[in-house]
Amino acid sequence: MSTAAFRDGMAALASAISIVTTDGPGGAHGFTASAVCSVSDTPPTVLVCINRTASAHPHIVRHGVLAINVLHAGQSALSDRFASRRYTMAERFAGATWRRGATGAPLLEGALASLDCRISDVRDVGTHAVVFAHVIAITHATEATPPALLWFRRGYGRASQDGEDAFRA
């Protein structure tokens, strides 16, 4: 199977968009992720896939903590900033309001949800590291929230909250 065929097939899989962050001796780092998944509720465990060439990769592994900040449809510009290598980490974080979680990882104010996590295992698979993490705490948006930001067919969309038009570009 070619890389292009695989990528074309995966483009048909809609994914929620999150900004994964960490902080520690190497400073605050983060990246945009579409490969985030629940693993277990006992203990609460998630996984995040990160390209090992991403600038945040060594810091996330070294710090041993991360936060998964689930984005809403109005946060696509922030997603773009964290996905682009042309912005420094300071520039990425400057575009939003952050607070520290119990682990010290940056939590995004206004995210649909923020999961504060401690890394329990890292497995290298192909070009990526699969990072397993125990969820220490979760914060949810308390006010009426916009639909979730999705990535589908190489572009942004949003999940409908009313069940109609399950995906809108």
PDB file of C-alpha atoms in Angstrom:
ATOM      1  CA  MET A   1       0.000   0.000   0.000  1.00  0.00           C
ATOM      2  CA  SER A   2       1.296   3.436  -0.861  1.00  0.00           C
ATOM      3  CA  THR A   3       1.582   6.238   1.666  1.00  0.00           C
ATOM      4  CA  ALA A   4      -0.718   8.380  -0.508  1.00  0.00           C
ATOM      5  CA  ALA A   5      -3.428   5.701  -0.634  1.00  0.00           C
ATOM      6  CA  PHE A   6      -3.240   5.247   3.140  1.00  0.00           C
ATOM      7  CA  ARG A   7      -3.489   8.996   3.742  1.00  0.00           C
ATOM      8  CA  ASP A   8      -6.425   9.292   1.328  1.00  0.00           C
ATOM      9  CA  GLY A   9      -8.252   6.530   3.180  1.00  0.00           C
ATOM     10  CA  MET A  10      -7.565   8.085   6.579  1.00  0.00           C
ATOM     11  CA  ALA A  11      -8.840  11.460   5.329  1.00  0.00           C
ATOM     12  CA  ALA A  12     -12.325   9.907   5.385  1.00  0.00           C
ATOM     13  CA  LEU A  13     -12.058   9.402   9.156  1.00  0.00           C
ATOM     14  CA  ALA A  14     -13.391  12.489  10.950  1.00  0.00           C
ATOM     15  CA  SER A  15     -11.350  13.340  14.052  1.00  0.00           C
ATOM     16  CA  ALA A  16     -11.780  15.759  16.920  1.00  0.00           C
ATOM     17  CA  ILE A  17      -9.010  18.357  17.110  1.00  0.00           C
ATOM     18  CA  SER A  18      -7.080  18.926  20.333  1.00  0.00           C
ATOM     19  CA  ILE A  19      -4.043  20.900  21.378  1.00  0.00           C
ATOM     20  CA  VAL A  20      -1.722  18.720  23.426  1.00  0.00           C
ATOM     21  CA  THR A  21       0.492  20.662  25.830  1.00  0.00           C
ATOM     22  CA  THR A  22       3.218  20.044  28.393  1.00  0.00           C
ATOM     23  CA  ASP A  23       5.435  22.080  30.685  1.00  0.00           C
ATOM     24  CA  GLY A  24       8.497  21.316  32.737  1.00  0.00           C
ATOM     25  CA  PRO A  25      12.270  21.897  32.682  1.00  0.00           C
ATOM     26  CA  GLY A  26      12.212  22.269  28.872  1.00  0.00           C
ATOM     27  CA  GLY A  27       9.495  24.927  28.999  1.00  0.00           C
ATOM     28  CA  ALA A  28       5.950  24.925  27.629  1.00  0.00           C
ATOM     29  CA  HIS A  29       5.434  23.015  24.381  1.00  0.00           C
ATOM     30  CA  GLY A  30       2.403  21.943  22.403  1.00  0.00           C
ATOM     31  CA  PHE A  31       1.080  20.668  19.099  1.00  0.00           C
ATOM     32  CA  THR A  32      -2.227  20.120  17.310  1.00  0.00           C
ATOM     33  CA  ALA A  33      -3.431  16.524  17.416  1.00  0.00           C
ATOM     34  CA  SER A  34      -6.164  14.616  15.657  1.00  0.00           C
ATOM     35  CA  ALA A  35      -5.021  11.190  16.925  1.00  0.00           C
ATOM     36  CA  VAL A  36      -6.366  11.157  20.497  1.00  0.00           C
ATOM     37  CA  CYS A  37      -8.382   8.239  21.829  1.00  0.00           C
ATOM     38  CA  SER A  38      -9.926   6.895  25.004  1.00  0.00           C
ATOM     39  CA  VAL A  39      -8.315   3.608  26.054  1.00  0.00           C
ATOM     40  CA  SER A  40      -9.960   2.675  29.363  1.00  0.00           C
ATOM     41  CA  ASP A  41     -12.128   4.172  32.083  1.00  0.00           C
ATOM     42  CA  THR A  42     -10.525   2.016  34.801  1.00  0.00           C
ATOM     43  CA  PRO A  43      -8.048   3.519  35.278  1.00  0.00           C
ATOM     44  CA  PRO A  44      -8.976   6.536  33.132  1.00  0.00           C
ATOM     45  CA  THR A  45      -6.461   6.261  30.282  1.00  0.00           C
ATOM     46  CA  VAL A  46      -6.067   7.968  26.914  1.00  0.00           C
ATOM     47  CA  LEU A  47      -3.609   7.741  24.081  1.00  0.00           C
ATOM     48  CA  VAL A  48      -2.090  10.448  21.901  1.00  0.00           C
ATOM     49  CA  CYS A  49      -0.060   9.834  18.757  1.00  0.00           C
ATOM     50  CA  ILE A  50       2.774  12.276  18.066  1.00  0.00           C
ATOM     51  CA  ASN A  51       5.221  12.347  15.193  1.00  0.00           C
ATOM     52  CA  ARG A  52       8.690  11.816  16.633  1.00  0.00           C
ATOM     53  CA  THR A  53      10.000  14.699  14.478  1.00  0.00           C
ATOM     54  CA  ALA A  54       7.586  17.165  16.115  1.00  0.00           C
ATOM     55  CA  SER A  55       9.423  19.750  18.215  1.00  0.00           C
ATOM     56  CA  ALA A  56       7.158  19.013  21.199  1.00  0.00           C
ATOM     57  CA  HIS A  57       7.870  15.258  21.176  1.00  0.00           C
ATOM     58  CA  PRO A  58      11.041  15.123  23.309  1.00  0.00           C
ATOM     59  CA  HIS A  59       9.612  17.593  25.819  1.00  0.00           C
ATOM     60  CA  ILE A  60       6.366  15.683  26.298  1.00  0.00           C
ATOM     61  CA  VAL A  61       8.275  12.452  26.875  1.00  0.00           C
ATOM     62  CA  ARG A  62      10.845  14.088  29.187  1.00  0.00           C
ATOM     63  CA  HIS A  63       8.289  16.048  31.222  1.00  0.00           C
ATOM     64  CA  GLY A  64       6.102  12.981  31.740  1.00  0.00           C
ATOM     65  CA  VAL A  65       2.889  15.044  31.760  1.00  0.00           C
ATOM     66  CA  LEU A  66       0.505  16.392  29.158  1.00  0.00           C
ATOM     67  CA  ALA A  67      -2.867  18.035  28.771  1.00  0.00           C
ATOM     68  CA  ILE A  68      -5.339  17.308  26.002  1.00  0.00           C
ATOM     69  CA  ASN A  69      -7.327  20.458  25.241  1.00  0.00           C
ATOM     70  CA  VAL A  70     -10.370  19.621  23.072  1.00  0.00           C
ATOM     71  CA  LEU A  71     -11.133  22.480  20.672  1.00  0.00           C
ATOM     72  CA  HIS A  72     -14.482  23.929  19.605  1.00  0.00           C
ATOM     73  CA  ALA A  73     -15.383  25.106  16.115  1.00  0.00           C
ATOM     74  CA  GLY A  74     -14.353  28.709  16.865  1.00  0.00           C
ATOM     75  CA  GLN A  75     -10.761  27.728  17.643  1.00  0.00           C
ATOM     76  CA  SER A  76      -9.462  26.710  14.201  1.00  0.00           C
ATOM     77  CA  ALA A  77      -6.955  29.619  14.102  1.00  0.00           C
ATOM     78  CA  LEU A  78      -5.429  28.388  17.371  1.00  0.00           C
ATOM     79  CA  SER A  79      -5.276  24.874  15.935  1.00  0.00           C
ATOM     80  CA  ASP A  80      -3.452  26.235  12.868  1.00  0.00           C
ATOM     81  CA  ARG A  81      -0.947  28.095  15.049  1.00  0.00           C
ATOM     82  CA  PHE A  82      -0.061  24.989  17.069  1.00  0.00           C
ATOM     83  CA  ALA A  83       0.158  22.907  13.871  1.00  0.00           C
ATOM     84  CA  SER A  84       2.619  25.248  12.121  1.00  0.00           C
ATOM     85  CA  ARG A  85       6.383  25.052  12.575  1.00  0.00           C
ATOM     86  CA  ARG A  86       6.699  28.727  11.628  1.00  0.00           C
ATOM     87  CA  TYR A  87       5.538  29.835  15.084  1.00  0.00           C
ATOM     88  CA  THR A  88       7.749  29.635  18.151  1.00  0.00           C
ATOM     89  CA  MET A  89       6.298  27.979  21.219  1.00  0.00           C
ATOM     90  CA  ALA A  90       5.963  31.392  22.853  1.00  0.00           C
ATOM     91  CA  GLU A  91       3.960  32.628  19.839  1.00  0.00           C
ATOM     92  CA  ARG A  92       1.736  29.553  19.901  1.00  0.00           C
ATOM     93  CA  PHE A  93       0.836  30.012  23.562  1.00  0.00           C
ATOM     94  CA  ALA A  94       0.467  33.825  23.284  1.00  0.00           C
ATOM     95  CA  GLY A  95      -2.754  33.503  21.294  1.00  0.00           C
ATOM     96  CA  ALA A  96      -4.874  32.152  24.171  1.00  0.00           C
ATOM     97  CA  THR A  97      -5.379  32.134  27.935  1.00  0.00           C
ATOM     98  CA  TRP A  98      -3.840  29.227  29.846  1.00  0.00           C
ATOM     99  CA  ARG A  99      -3.828  27.988  33.426  1.00  0.00           C
ATOM    100  CA  ARG A 100      -1.824  25.222  35.091  1.00  0.00           C
ATOM    101  CA  GLY A 101      -3.317  21.829  35.797  1.00  0.00           C
ATOM    102  CA  ALA A 102      -2.399  19.661  38.785  1.00  0.00           C
ATOM    103  CA  THR A 103       0.448  18.159  36.704  1.00  0.00           C
ATOM    104  CA  GLY A 104       1.706  21.593  35.641  1.00  0.00           C
ATOM    105  CA  ALA A 105       0.582  21.080  32.038  1.00  0.00           C
ATOM    106  CA  PRO A 106      -1.087  24.122  30.402  1.00  0.00           C
ATOM    107  CA  LEU A 107      -4.896  23.931  30.253  1.00  0.00           C
ATOM    108  CA  LEU A 108      -6.676  26.051  27.646  1.00  0.00           C
ATOM    109  CA  GLU A 109      -9.350  28.409  28.957  1.00  0.00           C
ATOM    110  CA  GLY A 110     -12.450  28.001  26.794  1.00  0.00           C
ATOM    111  CA  ALA A 111     -11.683  24.464  25.583  1.00  0.00           C
ATOM    112  CA  LEU A 112     -14.611  22.051  25.379  1.00  0.00           C
ATOM    113  CA  ALA A 113     -12.688  19.867  27.819  1.00  0.00           C
ATOM    114  CA  SER A 114      -9.143  19.676  29.179  1.00  0.00           C
ATOM    115  CA  LEU A 115      -7.689  16.387  30.371  1.00  0.00           C
ATOM    116  CA  ASP A 116      -4.734  16.726  32.736  1.00  0.00           C
ATOM    117  CA  CYS A 117      -2.588  13.592  32.447  1.00  0.00           C
ATOM    118  CA  ARG A 118       0.533  11.748  33.620  1.00  0.00           C
ATOM    119  CA  ILE A 119       2.284   9.621  31.011  1.00  0.00           C
ATOM    120  CA  SER A 120       2.296   5.910  31.849  1.00  0.00           C
ATOM    121  CA  ASP A 121       3.887   4.416  28.710  1.00  0.00           C
ATOM    122  CA  VAL A 122       5.332   5.410  25.335  1.00  0.00           C
ATOM    123  CA  ARG A 123       5.555   3.028  22.363  1.00  0.00           C
ATOM    124  CA  ASP A 124       7.288   3.827  19.081  1.00  0.00           C
ATOM    125  CA  VAL A 125       5.258   2.716  16.060  1.00  0.00           C
ATOM    126  CA  GLY A 126       6.466   3.699  12.599  1.00  0.00           C
ATOM    127  CA  THR A 127       7.077   7.446  12.471  1.00  0.00           C
ATOM    128  CA  HIS A 128       5.094   8.152  15.630  1.00  0.00           C
ATOM    129  CA  ALA A 129       5.175   7.670  19.365  1.00  0.00           C
ATOM    130  CA  VAL A 130       1.975   6.372  20.920  1.00  0.00           C
ATOM    131  CA  VAL A 131       1.771   8.021  24.336  1.00  0.00           C
ATOM    132  CA  PHE A 132      -0.474   6.383  26.944  1.00  0.00           C
ATOM    133  CA  ALA A 133      -1.477   8.620  29.832  1.00  0.00           C
ATOM    134  CA  HIS A 134      -3.548   8.349  33.006  1.00  0.00           C
ATOM    135  CA  VAL A 135      -6.090  11.137  33.361  1.00  0.00           C
ATOM    136  CA  ILE A 136      -5.634  12.920  36.693  1.00  0.00           C
ATOM    137  CA  ALA A 137      -8.366  15.541  36.253  1.00  0.00           C
ATOM    138  CA  ILE A 138     -10.839  16.789  33.660  1.00  0.00           C
ATOM    139  CA  THR A 139     -12.406  20.207  33.313  1.00  0.00           C
ATOM    140  CA  HIS A 140     -15.427  20.740  31.058  1.00  0.00           C
ATOM    141  CA  ALA A 141     -16.832  23.926  29.601  1.00  0.00           C
ATOM    142  CA  THR A 142     -19.605  25.053  31.909  1.00  0.00           C
ATOM    143  CA  GLU A 143     -21.441  27.418  29.611  1.00  0.00           C
ATOM    144  CA  ALA A 144     -23.236  26.714  26.356  1.00  0.00           C
ATOM    145  CA  THR A 145     -20.504  25.640  23.993  1.00  0.00           C
ATOM    146  CA  PRO A 146     -20.119  25.688  20.248  1.00  0.00           C
ATOM    147  CA  PRO A 147     -19.802  22.420  18.335  1.00  0.00           C
ATOM    148  CA  ALA A 148     -16.539  20.483  18.387  1.00  0.00           C
ATOM    149  CA  LEU A 149     -13.834  21.273  15.833  1.00  0.00           C
ATOM    150  CA  LEU A 150     -13.277  18.328  13.490  1.00  0.00           C
ATOM    151  CA  TRP A 151     -10.733  17.414  10.830  1.00  0.00           C
ATOM    152  CA  PHE A 152     -12.253  15.654   7.806  1.00  0.00           C
ATOM    153  CA  ARG A 153     -11.014  15.248   4.226  1.00  0.00           C
ATOM    154  CA  ARG A 154      -8.064  17.541   4.978  1.00  0.00           C
ATOM    155  CA  GLY A 155     -10.166  20.446   6.189  1.00  0.00           C
ATOM    156  CA  TYR A 156     -11.987  21.757   9.243  1.00  0.00           C
ATOM    157  CA  GLY A 157     -15.594  21.053  10.005  1.00  0.00           C
ATOM    158  CA  ARG A 158     -17.739  20.978  13.077  1.00  0.00           C
ATOM    159  CA  ALA A 159     -19.959  18.468  14.779  1.00  0.00           C
ATOM    160  CA  SER A 160     -23.631  19.334  14.954  1.00  0.00           C
ATOM    161  CA  GLN A 161     -25.144  19.369  18.414  1.00  0.00           C
ATOM    162  CA  ASP A 162     -28.724  18.892  17.207  1.00  0.00           C
ATOM    163  CA  GLY A 163     -28.121  15.719  15.207  1.00  0.00           C
ATOM    164  CA  GLU A 164     -28.831  17.427  11.899  1.00  0.00           C
ATOM    165  CA  ASP A 165     -25.951  17.822   9.475  1.00  0.00           C
ATOM    166  CA  ALA A 166     -23.542  15.742  11.537  1.00  0.00           C
ATOM    167  CA  PHE A 167     -20.677  17.496   9.799  1.00  0.00           C
ATOM    168  CA  ARG A 168     -20.519  21.042   8.462  1.00  0.00           C
ATOM    169  CA  ALA A 169     -17.562  22.523   6.643  1.00  0.00           C
TER     170      ALA A 169
END
